[in-house]
Coordinates of C-alpha atoms and ligand atoms in Angstrom, one line a residue:
M1 CA 44.5 -18.2 -22.9
A2 CA 44.8 -17.8 -19.1
F3 CA 45.0 -14.1 -19.7
L4 CA 41.8 -14.1 -21.7
T5 CA 40.0 -16.2 -19.2
C6 CA 41.0 -13.7 -16.6
W7 CA 39.7 -10.8 -18.6
A8 CA 36.4 -12.6 -18.9
C9 CA 36.4 -12.9 -15.1
V10 CA 37.1 -9.2 -14.7
L11 CA 34.4 -8.3 -17.2
V12 CA 31.8 -10.6 -15.7
G13 CA 32.8 -9.4 -12.2
G14 CA 32.5 -5.8 -13.3
L15 CA 29.2 -6.4 -15.0
S16 CA 27.6 -8.1 -12.1
A17 CA 28.9 -5.4 -9.7
S18 CA 27.3 -2.8 -11.9
L19 CA 24.0 -4.8 -12.0
T20 CA 23.9 -4.8 -8.3
R21 CA 24.5 -1.1 -8.2
A22 CA 21.9 -0.5 -10.9
S23 CA 19.3 -2.3 -8.8
D24 CA 20.1 -0.2 -5.8
F25 CA 16.9 -0.4 -3.7
S26 CA 16.6 3.3 -3.4
D27 CA 15.5 3.3 -7.1
L28 CA 12.5 1.3 -6.0
Y29 CA 11.3 3.6 -3.3
P30 CA 8.0 5.5 -3.8
P31 CA 7.9 9.1 -5.2
L32 CA 9.1 11.9 -2.9
W33 CA 10.5 9.3 -0.4
K34 CA 13.7 11.2 0.0
E35 CA 12.0 14.6 0.5
S36 CA 9.4 13.2 3.0
P37 CA 9.9 13.4 6.8
G38 CA 11.9 10.6 8.1
Q39 CA 11.6 11.1 11.8
L40 CA 8.9 12.4 14.1
S41 CA 10.9 15.5 14.9
D42 CA 10.5 16.6 11.3
Y43 CA 6.8 17.3 12.2
P44 CA 5.6 20.3 14.1
V45 CA 5.0 19.9 17.9
E46 CA 2.2 21.4 19.8
N47 CA 2.1 21.0 23.6
G48 CA 4.3 17.9 23.4
T49 CA 2.2 16.3 20.7
Y50 CA 3.4 15.8 17.1
I51 CA 0.9 17.2 14.6
I52 CA 0.7 15.5 11.2
N53 CA -1.4 16.6 8.2
P54 CA -2.3 13.5 6.2
W55 CA -4.0 15.6 3.6
V56 CA -0.5 16.6 2.3
F57 CA 1.1 13.8 0.3
S58 CA 4.6 14.2 1.7
E59 CA 3.4 14.2 5.3
R60 CA 1.3 11.0 4.7
M61 CA 4.3 9.4 2.9
G62 CA 6.5 10.5 5.9
V63 CA 4.3 8.4 8.2
Y64 CA 5.2 5.4 6.1
K65 CA 8.9 6.3 6.0
I66 CA 9.0 6.4 9.8
L67 CA 7.0 3.2 10.1
L68 CA 9.4 1.4 7.7
N69 CA 12.4 2.8 9.5
K70 CA 11.1 1.8 13.0
T71 CA 10.0 -1.7 11.9
A72 CA 13.2 -2.5 9.9
T73 CA 14.9 -4.2 12.9
Y74 CA 12.1 -6.8 13.1
F75 CA 12.5 -7.8 9.4
A76 CA 16.3 -7.7 9.3
K77 CA 16.4 -11.5 10.0
F78 CA 14.7 -12.2 6.6
A79 CA 17.0 -10.1 4.3
P80 CA 19.3 -7.1 4.3
E81 CA 18.3 -3.5 3.6
N82 CA 14.7 -3.9 4.8
E83 CA 13.8 -5.5 1.5
Q84 CA 11.5 -8.1 3.1
N85 CA 9.6 -5.6 5.2
L86 CA 6.0 -6.5 4.5
L87 CA 4.9 -2.9 5.1
W88 CA 6.5 -1.8 1.8
G89 CA 3.2 -2.6 0.0
L90 CA 1.5 0.3 1.6
P91 CA 3.8 3.2 0.7
L92 CA 4.4 1.8 -2.8
Q93 CA 0.7 1.6 -3.4
H94 CA 0.2 5.2 -2.1
G95 CA 3.0 6.3 -4.5
W96 CA 1.2 4.8 -7.4
Q97 CA -2.0 6.6 -6.3
Y98 CA -0.1 9.9 -6.4
T99 CA 1.7 9.5 -9.7
S100 CA -1.5 8.2 -11.4
G101 CA -3.4 11.3 -10.3
R102 CA -5.7 9.3 -8.0
L103 CA -5.2 11.5 -4.9
A104 CA -6.5 14.7 -6.7
D105 CA -9.9 16.1 -6.3
P106 CA -12.0 13.9 -8.6
S107 CA -14.8 16.4 -8.7
Q108 CA -12.3 19.0 -10.1
R109 CA -14.0 21.7 -8.0
T110 CA -10.7 22.6 -6.3
D111 CA -7.1 22.6 -7.4
C112 CA -6.3 20.0 -4.7
G113 CA -3.9 17.5 -6.2
Y114 CA -3.4 19.3 -9.5
E115 CA -0.3 21.3 -10.8
S116 CA -0.6 24.4 -8.6
D117 CA -1.3 22.3 -5.5
H118 CA 0.1 18.9 -6.4
L119 CA 0.9 17.7 -2.8
C120 CA -2.7 18.2 -1.7
V121 CA -4.6 15.0 -0.9
S122 CA -8.3 15.4 -1.6
V123 CA -10.9 14.2 0.9
D124 CA -13.1 13.6 -2.1
S125 CA -10.7 11.1 -3.6
W126 CA -11.9 7.5 -3.0
W127 CA -8.3 6.3 -3.1
A128 CA -7.1 8.8 -0.5
D129 CA -10.0 8.0 1.8
L130 CA -9.4 4.3 1.8
N131 CA -5.7 4.8 2.1
Y132 CA -6.3 6.7 5.3
F133 CA -7.2 3.4 6.9
L134 CA -4.0 1.9 5.5
S135 CA -1.7 4.6 6.6
V136 CA -2.9 6.6 9.6
I137 CA -4.5 3.7 11.4
P138 CA -1.5 1.3 10.9
F139 CA 0.7 4.1 12.1
L140 CA -1.3 4.9 15.3
A141 CA -1.5 1.1 16.0
A142 CA 2.3 1.0 15.8
V143 CA 2.5 3.9 18.2
D144 CA 0.1 2.1 20.6
S145 CA 2.2 -1.1 20.3
G146 CA 5.3 0.8 21.4
V147 CA 7.0 0.5 18.1
L148 CA 7.8 4.2 17.9
G149 CA 9.0 4.7 21.4
I150 CA 6.6 7.5 22.2
S151 CA 3.4 7.4 24.3
S152 CA 0.1 7.0 22.7
D153 CA -1.2 10.6 23.3
Q154 CA 1.8 12.1 21.6
I155 CA 0.5 12.0 18.0
R156 CA -2.4 13.7 16.4
F157 CA -3.5 13.9 12.8
L158 CA -5.3 16.9 11.3
P159 CA -8.8 16.5 10.0
P160 CA -9.8 17.1 6.3
P161 CA -11.9 20.1 5.3
K162 CA -15.1 18.0 5.4
D163 CA -16.6 14.7 6.4
Q164 CA -14.5 14.8 9.6
T165 CA -16.7 12.2 11.4
R166 CA -15.7 9.5 8.9
F167 CA -12.1 9.5 10.2
C168 CA -10.3 9.2 13.5
Y169 CA -7.3 11.3 14.5
D170 CA -5.4 9.8 17.5
V171 CA -4.9 6.5 19.3
S172 CA -7.9 6.8 21.7
G173 CA -10.2 8.2 19.0
C174 CA -9.3 5.3 16.6
H175 CA -9.8 2.8 19.3
S176 CA -13.3 4.0 19.9
S177 CA -14.4 4.5 16.3
F178 CA -12.5 1.7 14.5
S179 CA -11.7 -0.8 17.3
E180 CA -11.6 -3.9 15.0
I181 CA -9.1 -2.3 12.6
M182 CA -6.9 -1.0 15.4
K183 CA -7.0 -4.4 17.1
K184 CA -5.9 -6.3 14.0
W185 CA -2.9 -3.9 13.3
I186 CA -1.9 -4.1 17.0
D187 CA -2.0 -8.0 16.7
F188 CA 0.4 -7.7 13.7
Y189 CA 2.9 -5.5 15.6
Q190 CA 2.7 -7.5 18.8
Y191 CA 3.5 -10.7 16.8
M192 CA 6.2 -8.8 14.8
K193 CA 8.0 -7.9 18.1
L194 CA 8.3 -11.5 19.2
P195 CA 11.8 -12.8 18.7
T196 CA 10.2 -16.0 17.4
S197 CA 8.1 -14.3 14.8
N198 CA 8.2 -16.1 11.4
F199 CA 7.5 -14.8 7.9
D200 CA 4.4 -16.9 7.1
D201 CA 2.6 -15.9 10.3
L202 CA 3.6 -12.2 9.8
L203 CA 2.0 -12.5 6.4
N204 CA -1.2 -13.9 8.0
Y205 CA -1.4 -11.1 10.5
L206 CA -0.6 -8.4 7.9
W207 CA -3.3 -9.6 5.4
D208 CA -5.9 -9.9 8.1
A209 CA -5.2 -6.3 9.2
H210 CA -5.1 -5.1 5.6
T211 CA -8.4 -6.8 4.5
I212 CA -10.3 -5.7 7.6
S213 CA -9.2 -2.1 7.0
L214 CA -10.6 -2.0 3.5
K215 CA -13.7 -4.0 4.3
T216 CA -14.7 -1.7 7.2
S217 CA -13.9 1.6 5.4
V218 CA -15.1 1.0 1.9
K219 CA -18.8 1.3 3.0
S220 CA -18.2 4.8 4.3
F221 CA -17.1 6.2 0.9
E222 CA -19.6 4.8 -1.6
D223 CA -20.7 8.4 -2.3
R224 CA -17.3 9.0 -3.9
Y225 CA -18.0 6.7 -6.8
A226 CA -20.1 9.4 -8.4
F227 CA -17.1 11.6 -8.9
Y228 CA -15.5 9.1 -11.3
S229 CA -16.1 7.7 -14.8
E230 CA -18.0 4.5 -14.9
K231 CA -14.7 2.7 -15.9
E232 CA -12.8 4.1 -13.0
S233 CA -15.5 3.3 -10.4
E234 CA -15.8 -0.2 -11.8
F235 CA -12.0 -0.5 -11.4
E236 CA -12.3 0.7 -7.8
K237 CA -14.9 -1.9 -7.0
N238 CA -13.0 -4.7 -8.7
W239 CA -9.9 -3.6 -6.9
I240 CA -11.6 -4.2 -3.5
I241 CA -12.7 -7.6 -4.6
A242 CA -9.2 -8.5 -6.0
V243 CA -7.5 -7.5 -2.8
E244 CA -9.6 -10.1 -1.0
Y245 CA -8.2 -12.8 -3.4
I246 CA -4.7 -11.4 -3.2
G247 CA -5.0 -11.3 0.6
A248 CA -6.3 -14.9 0.8
S249 CA -3.2 -15.9 -1.3
R250 CA -1.0 -14.2 1.3
I251 CA 1.3 -12.7 -1.4
P252 CA 4.3 -11.2 0.4
T253 CA 4.2 -7.5 -0.1
T254 CA 8.0 -7.0 -0.1
L255 CA 9.8 -4.2 -1.9
I256 CA 11.0 -5.7 -5.2
R257 CA 7.8 -7.8 -5.8
V258 CA 5.4 -4.9 -5.1
H259 CA 7.5 -2.5 -7.2
K260 CA 7.4 -4.9 -10.2
S261 CA 3.7 -5.7 -9.9
Q262 CA 2.7 -2.1 -9.8
K263 CA 4.0 -1.6 -13.3
G264 CA 0.8 -3.5 -14.2
L265 CA -1.5 -0.9 -12.6
P266 CA -3.3 1.8 -14.7
P267 CA -0.9 4.8 -14.9
R268 CA -3.8 7.3 -15.0
I269 CA -7.5 7.6 -14.0
L270 CA -9.7 5.7 -16.3
V271 CA -12.1 7.4 -18.7
N272 CA -15.2 5.9 -20.3
T273 CA -13.5 5.2 -23.6
D274 CA -10.9 2.9 -22.0
I275 CA -11.6 -0.6 -23.0
A276 CA -9.1 -3.2 -21.8
P277 CA -7.1 -4.9 -23.4
V278 CA -6.9 -2.3 -26.1
I279 CA -6.1 0.9 -24.3
S280 CA -3.5 2.4 -26.6
D281 CA -1.5 4.4 -24.1
F282 CA -1.3 1.4 -21.6
T283 CA 1.3 -1.4 -21.8
V284 CA 0.3 -4.9 -22.6
F285 CA 0.9 -5.7 -18.9
Q286 CA -1.4 -2.9 -17.8
N287 CA -4.1 -3.9 -20.2
T288 CA -3.9 -7.5 -19.1
V289 CA -4.1 -6.6 -15.4
L290 CA -7.1 -4.4 -16.0
L291 CA -8.9 -7.1 -18.0
G292 CA -7.9 -9.7 -15.3
L293 CA -9.4 -7.5 -12.5
S294 CA -12.6 -7.1 -14.4
T295 CA -12.8 -10.9 -14.9
V296 CA -12.2 -11.5 -11.2
G297 CA -15.0 -9.0 -10.4
K298 CA -17.4 -10.7 -12.8
V299 CA -16.7 -14.2 -11.6
H300 CA -17.0 -13.1 -8.0
K301 CA -20.3 -11.4 -8.5
S302 CA -21.8 -14.1 -10.7
S303 CA -20.8 -16.8 -8.2
G304 CA -22.3 -14.8 -5.3
A305 CA -18.9 -14.7 -3.6
F306 CA -18.7 -18.5 -3.7
S307 CA -15.6 -18.2 -5.8
L308 CA -13.9 -16.3 -2.9
I309 CA -14.9 -19.0 -0.5
S310 CA -13.4 -21.7 -2.8
W311 CA -10.3 -19.6 -3.4
K312 CA -9.8 -19.3 0.4
I313 CA -10.1 -23.0 0.8
A314 CA -7.7 -23.7 -2.0
M315 CA -5.2 -21.3 -0.5
K316 CA -5.4 -22.9 2.9
T317 CA -2.4 -25.2 2.2
Q318 CA 1.1 -23.9 2.0
T319 CA 1.8 -25.9 -1.2
S320 CA -0.9 -24.2 -3.2
R321 CA 0.2 -20.7 -1.9
K322 CA 3.8 -21.5 -2.8
L323 CA 2.8 -22.6 -6.3
L324 CA 0.7 -19.5 -6.8
L325 CA 3.5 -17.2 -5.7
K326 CA 5.9 -18.9 -8.1
T327 CA 3.4 -18.4 -10.9
F328 CA 2.9 -14.8 -9.8
D329 CA 6.7 -14.1 -9.8
I330 CA 7.1 -15.7 -13.2
L331 CA 4.3 -13.6 -14.6
L332 CA 6.1 -10.5 -13.2
E333 CA 9.4 -11.6 -14.9
I334 CA 7.9 -12.1 -18.3
S335 CA 5.9 -8.9 -18.2
E336 CA 9.1 -6.8 -17.8
Ligands
LIG401 C1 -1.7 22.5 26.2 O1 -1.7 21.7 27.4 C2 -2.3 22.4 28.5 C3 -2.2 21.5 29.8 O2 -2.4 20.1 29.5 C4 -3.7 22.8 28.2 O3 -4.3 23.4 29.3 C5 -3.8 23.6 26.9 O4 -5.1 23.8 26.6 C6 -3.1 22.9 25.8 N1 -3.0 23.7 24.6 C7 -3.3 23.3 23.4 C8 -3.1 24.3 22.3 O5 -3.7 22.2 23.2
LIG402 C1 16.2 5.2 10.6 O1 16.3 6.6 10.6 C2 17.5 7.0 11.3 C3 17.4 8.5 11.4 O2 17.1 9.1 10.1 C4 18.7 6.5 10.6 O3 19.9 7.0 11.2 C5 18.7 5.0 10.5 O4 19.8 4.5 9.8 C6 17.4 4.5 9.9 N1 17.4 3.1 10.0 C7 17.1 2.3 9.0 C8 17.1 0.8 9.3 O5 16.8 2.7 7.9

């Protein structure tokens, strides 16, 4: 009997060990993470300045990889292996944009982002344009905050083939063109660097920076909607609205949670025959999320944004945010 009990221990022990191994965090990393640059010296240097081309997927992803690496030390007090780093939301989101075909040229006038040139990030892609303000700018702000250990004039990003005036390329340029976004990201890093920084306040700073980045940049790229089906552009607009609600809820954008929630996002660009919740090649979870986003968009517009104001008030207390997060996590578990 004792022998049998012991066998059970070994079996259970072995099983849980293999579960831990199966959920190795590297399985959750974004696409091409391993292949992307992991340190600044992986990029070309010109005159003492690192030159990064953010219109190549792996180079933009490398920016995140360096950022996650350099900020890991500030999140180590919350959990091992950088799992609680709040910046994970950004590269995971960008990875979904890539695998779902959203970084490719939506006008299909070039091969950019398609098979023969699959790493190309198109300047005509609405998703790629907005992501610029959630990758290049947070990175330059980190440089300017001293997180990377180099001086502010040692990094330059390359411009896209057109619409160059809608972007900025180095620390000083971004300060003069997008001062508000830069300021909010710098606030985040400065707070992160304090030994007394706590998780809840980090979340506040992060979501403030995230929402201002989208709010400021979304207006510059309205001309991009014309490249998409009505369903996709509607999804894009609802997405922007939904991010405001998610941001107000201060959902922690940590590795496991974002990885799980992204399974609910549309795995390809939407076409006009896509009607949620009955899109046949989407999962129930993906259909539900799409329907949910459209509902949020409708309620938001019909209430004249009053729903957002009420939501923000409701989310002011920690109790309601905790309750919402619990519900969110339970929904993620049952949708698996
Ligand atoms: C390199 O730096 C020098 C001195 O600052 C400058 O004169 C030169 O134009 C720079 N070259 C390039 C390619 O930027
Ligand atoms: C950061 O990158 C360096 C160089 O690639 C590596 O040695 C180090 O372990 C990384 N740190 C973390 C926390 O991932």
